[in-house]
JSON list of C-alpha atoms in Angstrom, two decimals:
[
{"chain": "A", "resi": 1, "resn": "MET", "atom": "CA", "xyz": [-27.27, -54.64, -26.26]},
{"chain": "A", "resi": 2, "resn": "ASN", "atom": "CA", "xyz": [-25.29, -52.33, -23.97]},
{"chain": "A", "resi": 3, "resn": "SER", "atom": "CA", "xyz": [-27.40, -49.95, -22.01]},
{"chain": "A", "resi": 4, "resn": "TYR", "atom": "CA", "xyz": [-25.11, -46.99, -22.60]},
{"chain": "A", "resi": 5, "resn": "LEU", "atom": "CA", "xyz": [-25.50, -47.08, -26.42]},
{"chain": "A", "resi": 6, "resn": "PHE", "atom": "CA", "xyz": [-28.31, -45.45, -28.19]},
{"chain": "A", "resi": 7, "resn": "ASP", "atom": "CA", "xyz": [-31.48, -47.50, -28.53]},
{"chain": "A", "resi": 8, "resn": "PRO", "atom": "CA", "xyz": [-33.74, -46.26, -31.29]},
{"chain": "A", "resi": 9, "resn": "ASN", "atom": "CA", "xyz": [-36.51, -48.38, -29.93]},
{"chain": "A", "resi": 10, "resn": "VAL", "atom": "CA", "xyz": [-36.59, -46.37, -26.64]},
{"chain": "A", "resi": 11, "resn": "GLU", "atom": "CA", "xyz": [-38.36, -43.18, -26.57]},
{"chain": "A", "resi": 12, "resn": "ALA", "atom": "CA", "xyz": [-36.38, -40.20, -25.46]},
{"chain": "A", "resi": 13, "resn": "ASP", "atom": "CA", "xyz": [-37.39, -38.78, -22.12]},
{"chain": "A", "resi": 14, "resn": "ASP", "atom": "CA", "xyz": [-38.39, -35.13, -22.51]},
{"chain": "A", "resi": 15, "resn": "ASN", "atom": "CA", "xyz": [-37.93, -34.33, -18.99]},
{"chain": "A", "resi": 16, "resn": "LEU", "atom": "CA", "xyz": [-34.33, -35.40, -19.06]},
{"chain": "A", "resi": 17, "resn": "LYS", "atom": "CA", "xyz": [-32.15, -32.35, -18.57]},
{"chain": "A", "resi": 18, "resn": "ILE", "atom": "CA", "xyz": [-28.73, -32.41, -20.22]},
{"chain": "A", "resi": 19, "resn": "GLY", "atom": "CA", "xyz": [-26.15, -30.33, -18.26]},
{"chain": "A", "resi": 20, "resn": "PRO", "atom": "CA", "xyz": [-23.27, -28.34, -19.76]},
{"chain": "A", "resi": 21, "resn": "SER", "atom": "CA", "xyz": [-20.79, -30.26, -21.69]},
{"chain": "A", "resi": 22, "resn": "LYS", "atom": "CA", "xyz": [-17.56, -31.60, -20.26]},
{"chain": "A", "resi": 23, "resn": "THR", "atom": "CA", "xyz": [-15.64, -29.04, -22.11]},
{"chain": "A", "resi": 24, "resn": "LYS", "atom": "CA", "xyz": [-17.63, -26.31, -20.71]},
{"chain": "A", "resi": 25, "resn": "ILE", "atom": "CA", "xyz": [-17.18, -27.53, -17.14]},
{"chain": "A", "resi": 26, "resn": "LYS", "atom": "CA", "xyz": [-13.54, -27.77, -17.78]},
{"chain": "A", "resi": 27, "resn": "GLN", "atom": "CA", "xyz": [-13.43, -24.18, -19.02]},
{"chain": "A", "resi": 28, "resn": "GLN", "atom": "CA", "xyz": [-15.35, -23.01, -15.90]},
{"chain": "A", "resi": 29, "resn": "LEU", "atom": "CA", "xyz": [-12.82, -24.93, -13.67]},
{"chain": "A", "resi": 30, "resn": "ALA", "atom": "CA", "xyz": [-9.88, -23.30, -15.51]},
{"chain": "A", "resi": 31, "resn": "ASP", "atom": "CA", "xyz": [-11.43, -19.95, -15.10]},
{"chain": "A", "resi": 32, "resn": "LEU", "atom": "CA", "xyz": [-11.65, -20.50, -11.37]},
{"chain": "A", "resi": 33, "resn": "ARG", "atom": "CA", "xyz": [-8.23, -21.47, -11.14]},
{"chain": "A", "resi": 34, "resn": "ASP", "atom": "CA", "xyz": [-7.27, -18.37, -13.11]},
{"chain": "A", "resi": 35, "resn": "ILE", "atom": "CA", "xyz": [-9.06, -16.35, -10.59]},
{"chain": "A", "resi": 36, "resn": "GLY", "atom": "CA", "xyz": [-7.36, -18.09, -7.79]},
{"chain": "A", "resi": 37, "resn": "GLN", "atom": "CA", "xyz": [-3.90, -17.28, -9.43]},
{"chain": "A", "resi": 38, "resn": "GLN", "atom": "CA", "xyz": [-4.93, -13.78, -9.66]},
{"chain": "A", "resi": 39, "resn": "ILE", "atom": "CA", "xyz": [-5.87, -13.48, -6.11]},
{"chain": "A", "resi": 40, "resn": "VAL", "atom": "CA", "xyz": [-2.65, -15.17, -4.87]},
{"chain": "A", "resi": 41, "resn": "ALA", "atom": "CA", "xyz": [-0.64, -12.62, -7.03]},
{"chain": "A", "resi": 42, "resn": "LEU", "atom": "CA", "xyz": [-2.49, -9.65, -5.21]},
{"chain": "A", "resi": 43, "resn": "PRO", "atom": "CA", "xyz": [-0.76, -7.74, -2.34]},
{"chain": "A", "resi": 44, "resn": "GLU", "atom": "CA", "xyz": [-2.08, -8.84, 1.11]},
{"chain": "A", "resi": 45, "resn": "SER", "atom": "CA", "xyz": [-3.91, -5.53, 1.61]},
{"chain": "A", "resi": 46, "resn": "ARG", "atom": "CA", "xyz": [-5.91, -6.12, -1.52]},
{"chain": "A", "resi": 47, "resn": "ILE", "atom": "CA", "xyz": [-6.60, -9.75, -0.59]},
{"chain": "A", "resi": 48, "resn": "LYS", "atom": "CA", "xyz": [-8.19, -8.77, 2.58]},
{"chain": "A", "resi": 49, "resn": "GLN", "atom": "CA", "xyz": [-10.49, -6.52, 0.62]},
{"chain": "A", "resi": 50, "resn": "LEU", "atom": "CA", "xyz": [-12.07, -9.55, -1.20]},
{"chain": "A", "resi": 51, "resn": "PRO", "atom": "CA", "xyz": [-15.08, -11.33, 0.32]},
{"chain": "A", "resi": 52, "resn": "LEU", "atom": "CA", "xyz": [-13.17, -14.64, 0.80]},
{"chain": "A", "resi": 53, "resn": "SER", "atom": "CA", "xyz": [-14.15, -17.22, 3.35]},
{"chain": "A", "resi": 54, "resn": "GLU", "atom": "CA", "xyz": [-11.80, -17.96, 6.08]},
{"chain": "A", "resi": 55, "resn": "LYS", "atom": "CA", "xyz": [-10.81, -21.26, 4.67]},
{"chain": "A", "resi": 56, "resn": "LEU", "atom": "CA", "xyz": [-10.28, -19.75, 1.17]},
{"chain": "A", "resi": 57, "resn": "PHE", "atom": "CA", "xyz": [-8.19, -16.96, 2.69]},
{"chain": "A", "resi": 58, "resn": "ASP", "atom": "CA", "xyz": [-5.97, -19.37, 4.62]},
{"chain": "A", "resi": 59, "resn": "ALA", "atom": "CA", "xyz": [-5.36, -21.35, 1.48]},
{"chain": "A", "resi": 60, "resn": "VAL", "atom": "CA", "xyz": [-4.40, -18.18, -0.52]},
{"chain": "A", "resi": 61, "resn": "MET", "atom": "CA", "xyz": [-2.01, -17.03, 2.18]},
{"chain": "A", "resi": 62, "resn": "LEU", "atom": "CA", "xyz": [-0.49, -20.52, 2.28]},
{"chain": "A", "resi": 63, "resn": "CYS", "atom": "CA", "xyz": [-0.20, -20.55, -1.49]},
{"chain": "A", "resi": 64, "resn": "ARG", "atom": "CA", "xyz": [1.75, -17.29, -1.42]},
{"chain": "A", "resi": 65, "resn": "LYS", "atom": "CA", "xyz": [4.32, -18.97, 0.89]},
{"chain": "A", "resi": 66, "resn": "ILE", "atom": "CA", "xyz": [4.79, -22.08, -1.30]},
{"chain": "A", "resi": 67, "resn": "SER", "atom": "CA", "xyz": [7.82, -21.79, -3.41]},
{"chain": "A", "resi": 68, "resn": "ALA", "atom": "CA", "xyz": [7.91, -25.39, -5.05]},
{"chain": "A", "resi": 69, "resn": "HIS", "atom": "CA", "xyz": [6.29, -25.49, -8.38]},
{"chain": "A", "resi": 70, "resn": "GLY", "atom": "CA", "xyz": [4.47, -28.80, -7.83]},
{"chain": "A", "resi": 71, "resn": "GLY", "atom": "CA", "xyz": [3.23, -27.78, -4.38]},
{"chain": "A", "resi": 72, "resn": "ARG", "atom": "CA", "xyz": [2.06, -24.34, -5.63]},
{"chain": "A", "resi": 73, "resn": "LYS", "atom": "CA", "xyz": [0.23, -25.98, -8.34]},
{"chain": "A", "resi": 74, "resn": "ARG", "atom": "CA", "xyz": [-1.58, -28.43, -6.13]},
{"chain": "A", "resi": 75, "resn": "GLN", "atom": "CA", "xyz": [-2.43, -25.47, -3.87]},
{"chain": "A", "resi": 76, "resn": "LEU", "atom": "CA", "xyz": [-3.77, -23.41, -6.71]},
{"chain": "A", "resi": 77, "resn": "GLN", "atom": "CA", "xyz": [-6.01, -26.50, -7.69]},
{"chain": "A", "resi": 78, "resn": "TYR", "atom": "CA", "xyz": [-7.23, -26.54, -4.05]},
{"chain": "A", "resi": 79, "resn": "ILE", "atom": "CA", "xyz": [-8.00, -22.69, -4.25]},
{"chain": "A", "resi": 80, "resn": "GLY", "atom": "CA", "xyz": [-9.98, -23.48, -7.52]},
{"chain": "A", "resi": 81, "resn": "LYS", "atom": "CA", "xyz": [-11.98, -26.22, -5.66]},
{"chain": "A", "resi": 82, "resn": "LEU", "atom": "CA", "xyz": [-12.80, -23.92, -2.67]},
{"chain": "A", "resi": 83, "resn": "LEU", "atom": "CA", "xyz": [-13.90, -21.22, -5.20]},
{"chain": "A", "resi": 84, "resn": "ARG", "atom": "CA", "xyz": [-16.24, -23.79, -6.79]},
{"chain": "A", "resi": 85, "resn": "GLU", "atom": "CA", "xyz": [-17.63, -24.27, -3.32]},
{"chain": "A", "resi": 86, "resn": "GLU", "atom": "CA", "xyz": [-18.35, -20.61, -2.73]},
{"chain": "A", "resi": 87, "resn": "PRO", "atom": "CA", "xyz": [-21.95, -19.14, -3.39]},
{"chain": "A", "resi": 88, "resn": "GLU", "atom": "CA", "xyz": [-22.15, -17.70, -6.96]},
{"chain": "A", "resi": 89, "resn": "GLU", "atom": "CA", "xyz": [-22.76, -14.15, -5.55]},
{"chain": "A", "resi": 90, "resn": "THR", "atom": "CA", "xyz": [-19.44, -14.42, -3.98]},
{"chain": "A", "resi": 91, "resn": "THR", "atom": "CA", "xyz": [-17.44, -15.38, -6.99]},
{"chain": "A", "resi": 92, "resn": "ILE", "atom": "CA", "xyz": [-19.17, -12.66, -9.08]},
{"chain": "A", "resi": 93, "resn": "SER", "atom": "CA", "xyz": [-18.13, -10.14, -6.37]},
{"chain": "A", "resi": 94, "resn": "ILE", "atom": "CA", "xyz": [-14.64, -11.47, -6.30]},
{"chain": "A", "resi": 95, "resn": "ARG", "atom": "CA", "xyz": [-14.27, -11.16, -10.18]},
{"chain": "A", "resi": 96, "resn": "ALA", "atom": "CA", "xyz": [-15.73, -7.49, -9.87]},
{"chain": "A", "resi": 97, "resn": "LYS", "atom": "CA", "xyz": [-13.18, -6.65, -7.28]},
{"chain": "A", "resi": 98, "resn": "LEU", "atom": "CA", "xyz": [-10.36, -8.21, -9.23]},
{"chain": "A", "resi": 99, "resn": "LEU", "atom": "CA", "xyz": [-11.52, -6.30, -12.39]},
{"chain": "A", "resi": 100, "resn": "ALA", "atom": "CA", "xyz": [-11.46, -3.09, -10.32]},
{"chain": "A", "resi": 101, "resn": "PHE", "atom": "CA", "xyz": [-8.03, -3.91, -8.94]},
{"chain": "A", "resi": 102, "resn": "ALA", "atom": "CA", "xyz": [-6.72, -4.54, -12.47]},
{"chain": "A", "resi": 103, "resn": "GLY", "atom": "CA", "xyz": [-7.92, -1.17, -13.60]},
{"chain": "A", "resi": 104, "resn": "GLU", "atom": "CA", "xyz": [-10.04, -2.84, -16.19]},
{"chain": "A", "resi": 105, "resn": "SER", "atom": "CA", "xyz": [-13.15, -1.39, -14.63]},
{"chain": "A", "resi": 106, "resn": "HIS", "atom": "CA", "xyz": [-14.48, 1.55, -16.77]},
{"chain": "A", "resi": 107, "resn": "GLU", "atom": "CA", "xyz": [-15.72, 3.33, -13.72]},
{"chain": "A", "resi": 108, "resn": "GLU", "atom": "CA", "xyz": [-12.39, 3.09, -12.15]},
{"chain": "A", "resi": 109, "resn": "ASN", "atom": "CA", "xyz": [-10.72, 4.26, -15.16]},
{"chain": "A", "resi": 110, "resn": "ALA", "atom": "CA", "xyz": [-12.98, 7.27, -15.27]},
{"chain": "A", "resi": 111, "resn": "LYS", "atom": "CA", "xyz": [-12.32, 8.07, -11.72]},
{"chain": "A", "resi": 112, "resn": "PHE", "atom": "CA", "xyz": [-8.67, 8.05, -12.23]},
{"chain": "A", "resi": 113, "resn": "HIS", "atom": "CA", "xyz": [-8.79, 10.21, -15.34]},
{"chain": "A", "resi": 114, "resn": "ALA", "atom": "CA", "xyz": [-10.96, 12.69, -13.44]},
{"chain": "A", "resi": 115, "resn": "MET", "atom": "CA", "xyz": [-8.48, 12.92, -10.61]},
{"chain": "A", "resi": 116, "resn": "GLU", "atom": "CA", "xyz": [-5.72, 13.40, -13.37]},
{"chain": "A", "resi": 117, "resn": "ARG", "atom": "CA", "xyz": [-7.52, 16.17, -14.90]},
{"chain": "A", "resi": 118, "resn": "TRP", "atom": "CA", "xyz": [-8.16, 17.79, -11.48]},
{"chain": "A", "resi": 119, "resn": "ARG", "atom": "CA", "xyz": [-4.29, 17.80, -10.78]},
{"chain": "A", "resi": 120, "resn": "GLU", "atom": "CA", "xyz": [-3.43, 19.25, -14.13]},
{"chain": "A", "resi": 121, "resn": "ARG", "atom": "CA", "xyz": [-5.99, 21.97, -13.68]},
{"chain": "A", "resi": 122, "resn": "LEU", "atom": "CA", "xyz": [-4.81, 22.84, -10.05]},
{"chain": "A", "resi": 123, "resn": "LEU", "atom": "CA", "xyz": [-1.18, 23.05, -11.40]},
{"chain": "A", "resi": 124, "resn": "MET", "atom": "CA", "xyz": [-2.25, 25.22, -14.44]},
{"chain": "A", "resi": 125, "resn": "ASP", "atom": "CA", "xyz": [-4.83, 27.62, -12.95]},
{"chain": "A", "resi": 126, "resn": "ASP", "atom": "CA", "xyz": [-5.40, 29.34, -9.66]},
{"chain": "A", "resi": 127, "resn": "SER", "atom": "CA", "xyz": [-9.11, 29.56, -10.16]},
{"chain": "A", "resi": 128, "resn": "ALA", "atom": "CA", "xyz": [-9.30, 25.74, -10.24]},
{"chain": "A", "resi": 129, "resn": "ILE", "atom": "CA", "xyz": [-8.23, 25.63, -6.49]},
{"chain": "A", "resi": 130, "resn": "THR", "atom": "CA", "xyz": [-11.54, 27.54, -5.43]},
{"chain": "A", "resi": 131, "resn": "GLU", "atom": "CA", "xyz": [-13.47, 25.31, -7.81]},
{"chain": "A", "resi": 132, "resn": "PHE", "atom": "CA", "xyz": [-11.90, 22.10, -6.10]},
{"chain": "A", "resi": 133, "resn": "LEU", "atom": "CA", "xyz": [-12.39, 23.67, -2.59]},
{"chain": "A", "resi": 134, "resn": "HIS", "atom": "CA", "xyz": [-16.20, 24.26, -3.54]},
{"chain": "A", "resi": 135, "resn": "THR", "atom": "CA", "xyz": [-16.57, 20.63, -4.99]},
{"chain": "A", "resi": 136, "resn": "TYR", "atom": "CA", "xyz": [-14.61, 19.02, -2.03]},
{"chain": "A", "resi": 137, "resn": "PRO", "atom": "CA", "xyz": [-14.82, 21.10, 1.08]},
{"chain": "A", "resi": 138, "resn": "ASP", "atom": "CA", "xyz": [-13.26, 18.45, 3.28]},
{"chain": "A", "resi": 139, "resn": "VAL", "atom": "CA", "xyz": [-9.89, 18.83, 1.70]},
{"chain": "A", "resi": 140, "resn": "GLU", "atom": "CA", "xyz": [-6.91, 19.98, 3.70]},
{"chain": "A", "resi": 141, "resn": "ILE", "atom": "CA", "xyz": [-6.69, 23.51, 2.28]},
{"chain": "A", "resi": 142, "resn": "GLN", "atom": "CA", "xyz": [-3.14, 24.32, 3.64]},
{"chain": "A", "resi": 143, "resn": "ARG", "atom": "CA", "xyz": [-1.66, 21.10, 2.47]},
{"chain": "A", "resi": 144, "resn": "LEU", "atom": "CA", "xyz": [-3.33, 21.49, -0.91]},
{"chain": "A", "resi": 145, "resn": "ARG", "atom": "CA", "xyz": [-1.91, 24.93, -1.52]},
{"chain": "A", "resi": 146, "resn": "GLN", "atom": "CA", "xyz": [1.46, 23.87, -0.29]},
{"chain": "A", "resi": 147, "resn": "LEU", "atom": "CA", "xyz": [1.58, 20.86, -2.77]},
{"chain": "A", "resi": 148, "resn": "ILE", "atom": "CA", "xyz": [0.55, 22.99, -5.63]},
{"chain": "A", "resi": 149, "resn": "ARG", "atom": "CA", "xyz": [3.08, 25.48, -4.84]},
{"chain": "A", "resi": 150, "resn": "GLN", "atom": "CA", "xyz": [5.87, 22.98, -4.47]},
{"chain": "A", "resi": 151, "resn": "ALA", "atom": "CA", "xyz": [4.82, 20.99, -7.61]},
{"chain": "A", "resi": 152, "resn": "ARG", "atom": "CA", "xyz": [4.96, 24.25, -9.69]},
{"chain": "A", "resi": 153, "resn": "LYS", "atom": "CA", "xyz": [8.41, 24.99, -8.36]},
{"chain": "A", "resi": 154, "resn": "ASP", "atom": "CA", "xyz": [9.48, 21.39, -9.13]},
{"chain": "A", "resi": 155, "resn": "ALA", "atom": "CA", "xyz": [8.28, 21.76, -12.80]},
{"chain": "A", "resi": 156, "resn": "ALA", "atom": "CA", "xyz": [9.89, 25.16, -13.25]},
{"chain": "A", "resi": 157, "resn": "ALA", "atom": "CA", "xyz": [13.19, 23.60, -12.01]},
{"chain": "A", "resi": 158, "resn": "HIS", "atom": "CA", "xyz": [12.87, 20.52, -14.01]},
{"chain": "A", "resi": 159, "resn": "LYS", "atom": "CA", "xyz": [12.94, 18.39, -10.95]},
{"chain": "A", "resi": 160, "resn": "PRO", "atom": "CA", "xyz": [11.31, 15.04, -10.68]},
{"chain": "A", "resi": 161, "resn": "PRO", "atom": "CA", "xyz": [7.45, 15.42, -10.06]},
{"chain": "A", "resi": 162, "resn": "ALA", "atom": "CA", "xyz": [7.46, 14.22, -6.48]},
{"chain": "A", "resi": 163, "resn": "HIS", "atom": "CA", "xyz": [5.17, 16.93, -5.21]},
{"chain": "A", "resi": 164, "resn": "ALA", "atom": "CA", "xyz": [2.85, 16.42, -8.23]},
{"chain": "A", "resi": 165, "resn": "ARG", "atom": "CA", "xyz": [2.56, 12.76, -7.30]},
{"chain": "A", "resi": 166, "resn": "ASP", "atom": "CA", "xyz": [1.79, 13.83, -3.67]},
{"chain": "A", "resi": 167, "resn": "LEU", "atom": "CA", "xyz": [-0.83, 16.17, -4.93]},
{"chain": "A", "resi": 168, "resn": "PHE", "atom": "CA", "xyz": [-2.39, 13.33, -6.88]},
{"chain": "A", "resi": 169, "resn": "LYS", "atom": "CA", "xyz": [-2.49, 11.24, -3.75]},
{"chain": "A", "resi": 170, "resn": "LEU", "atom": "CA", "xyz": [-4.24, 14.09, -1.80]},
{"chain": "A", "resi": 171, "resn": "ILE", "atom": "CA", "xyz": [-6.79, 14.33, -4.54]},
{"chain": "A", "resi": 172, "resn": "ARG", "atom": "CA", "xyz": [-7.35, 10.63, -4.66]},
{"chain": "A", "resi": 173, "resn": "HIS", "atom": "CA", "xyz": [-7.65, 10.51, -0.84]},
{"chain": "A", "resi": 174, "resn": "THR", "atom": "CA", "xyz": [-10.08, 13.51, -0.85]},
{"chain": "A", "resi": 175, "resn": "VAL", "atom": "CA", "xyz": [-12.38, 12.13, -3.77]},
{"chain": "A", "resi": 176, "resn": "GLU", "atom": "CA", "xyz": [-12.35, 8.67, -2.30]},
{"chain": "A", "resi": 177, "resn": "LYS", "atom": "CA", "xyz": [-13.28, 10.07, 1.17]},
{"chain": "A", "resi": 178, "resn": "SER", "atom": "CA", "xyz": [-16.03, 12.22, -0.34]},
{"chain": "A", "resi": 179, "resn": "ALA", "atom": "CA", "xyz": [-17.38, 9.18, -2.29]},
{"chain": "A", "resi": 180, "resn": "ASP", "atom": "CA", "xyz": [-17.48, 7.15, 0.84]},
{"chain": "A", "resi": 181, "resn": "SER", "atom": "CA", "xyz": [-19.29, 9.74, 2.90]},
{"chain": "A", "resi": 182, "resn": "ASN", "atom": "CA", "xyz": [-21.71, 10.31, 0.04]},
{"chain": "A", "resi": 183, "resn": "HIS", "atom": "CA", "xyz": [-22.38, 6.49, -0.05]},
{"chain": "A", "resi": 184, "resn": "SER", "atom": "CA", "xyz": [-22.92, 6.37, 3.63]},
{"chain": "A", "resi": 185, "resn": "LYS", "atom": "CA", "xyz": [-25.49, 9.22, 3.44]},
{"chain": "A", "resi": 186, "resn": "LEU", "atom": "CA", "xyz": [-27.35, 7.34, 0.79]},
{"chain": "A", "resi": 187, "resn": "LEU", "atom": "CA", "xyz": [-27.64, 4.26, 3.13]}
]
């Protein structure tokens, strides 16, 4: 009788641990390959923000340069292999960062909507300026007032909202700087 076939006369070993199925393993590998593709598709500035090992970073940068389909596919397989070798905490951190970059994070969406509301309030109501200054005292006051004034003129003249976008950038910079300084105070 073949040893690999089920033998009813042999008792099952209760201590024998059965690992994940082959299908489950293949799905996990495909997920890591997909993560590798997402990383390769990111701009270089975002890739540098990810907690990648030097070897993985080099493989990602090389993959970005490869244009041949077969070579790129092999490189993506290699990136998936390197991701498998990374500690689980690192891959969890990479996934979280990718979700944040993709805007799928609820926290990131909430921050973005709050900044949009600030911009709308600043453009509609002058009392919102003092409230914003009270909430974020580190903002460049002169630049803030100048952008608000220019954005209101653009809206009245039906021009493209270039200054409104600049105002949003200033708000985002101020909010992120404030969050970073609050985070460093907590540490």
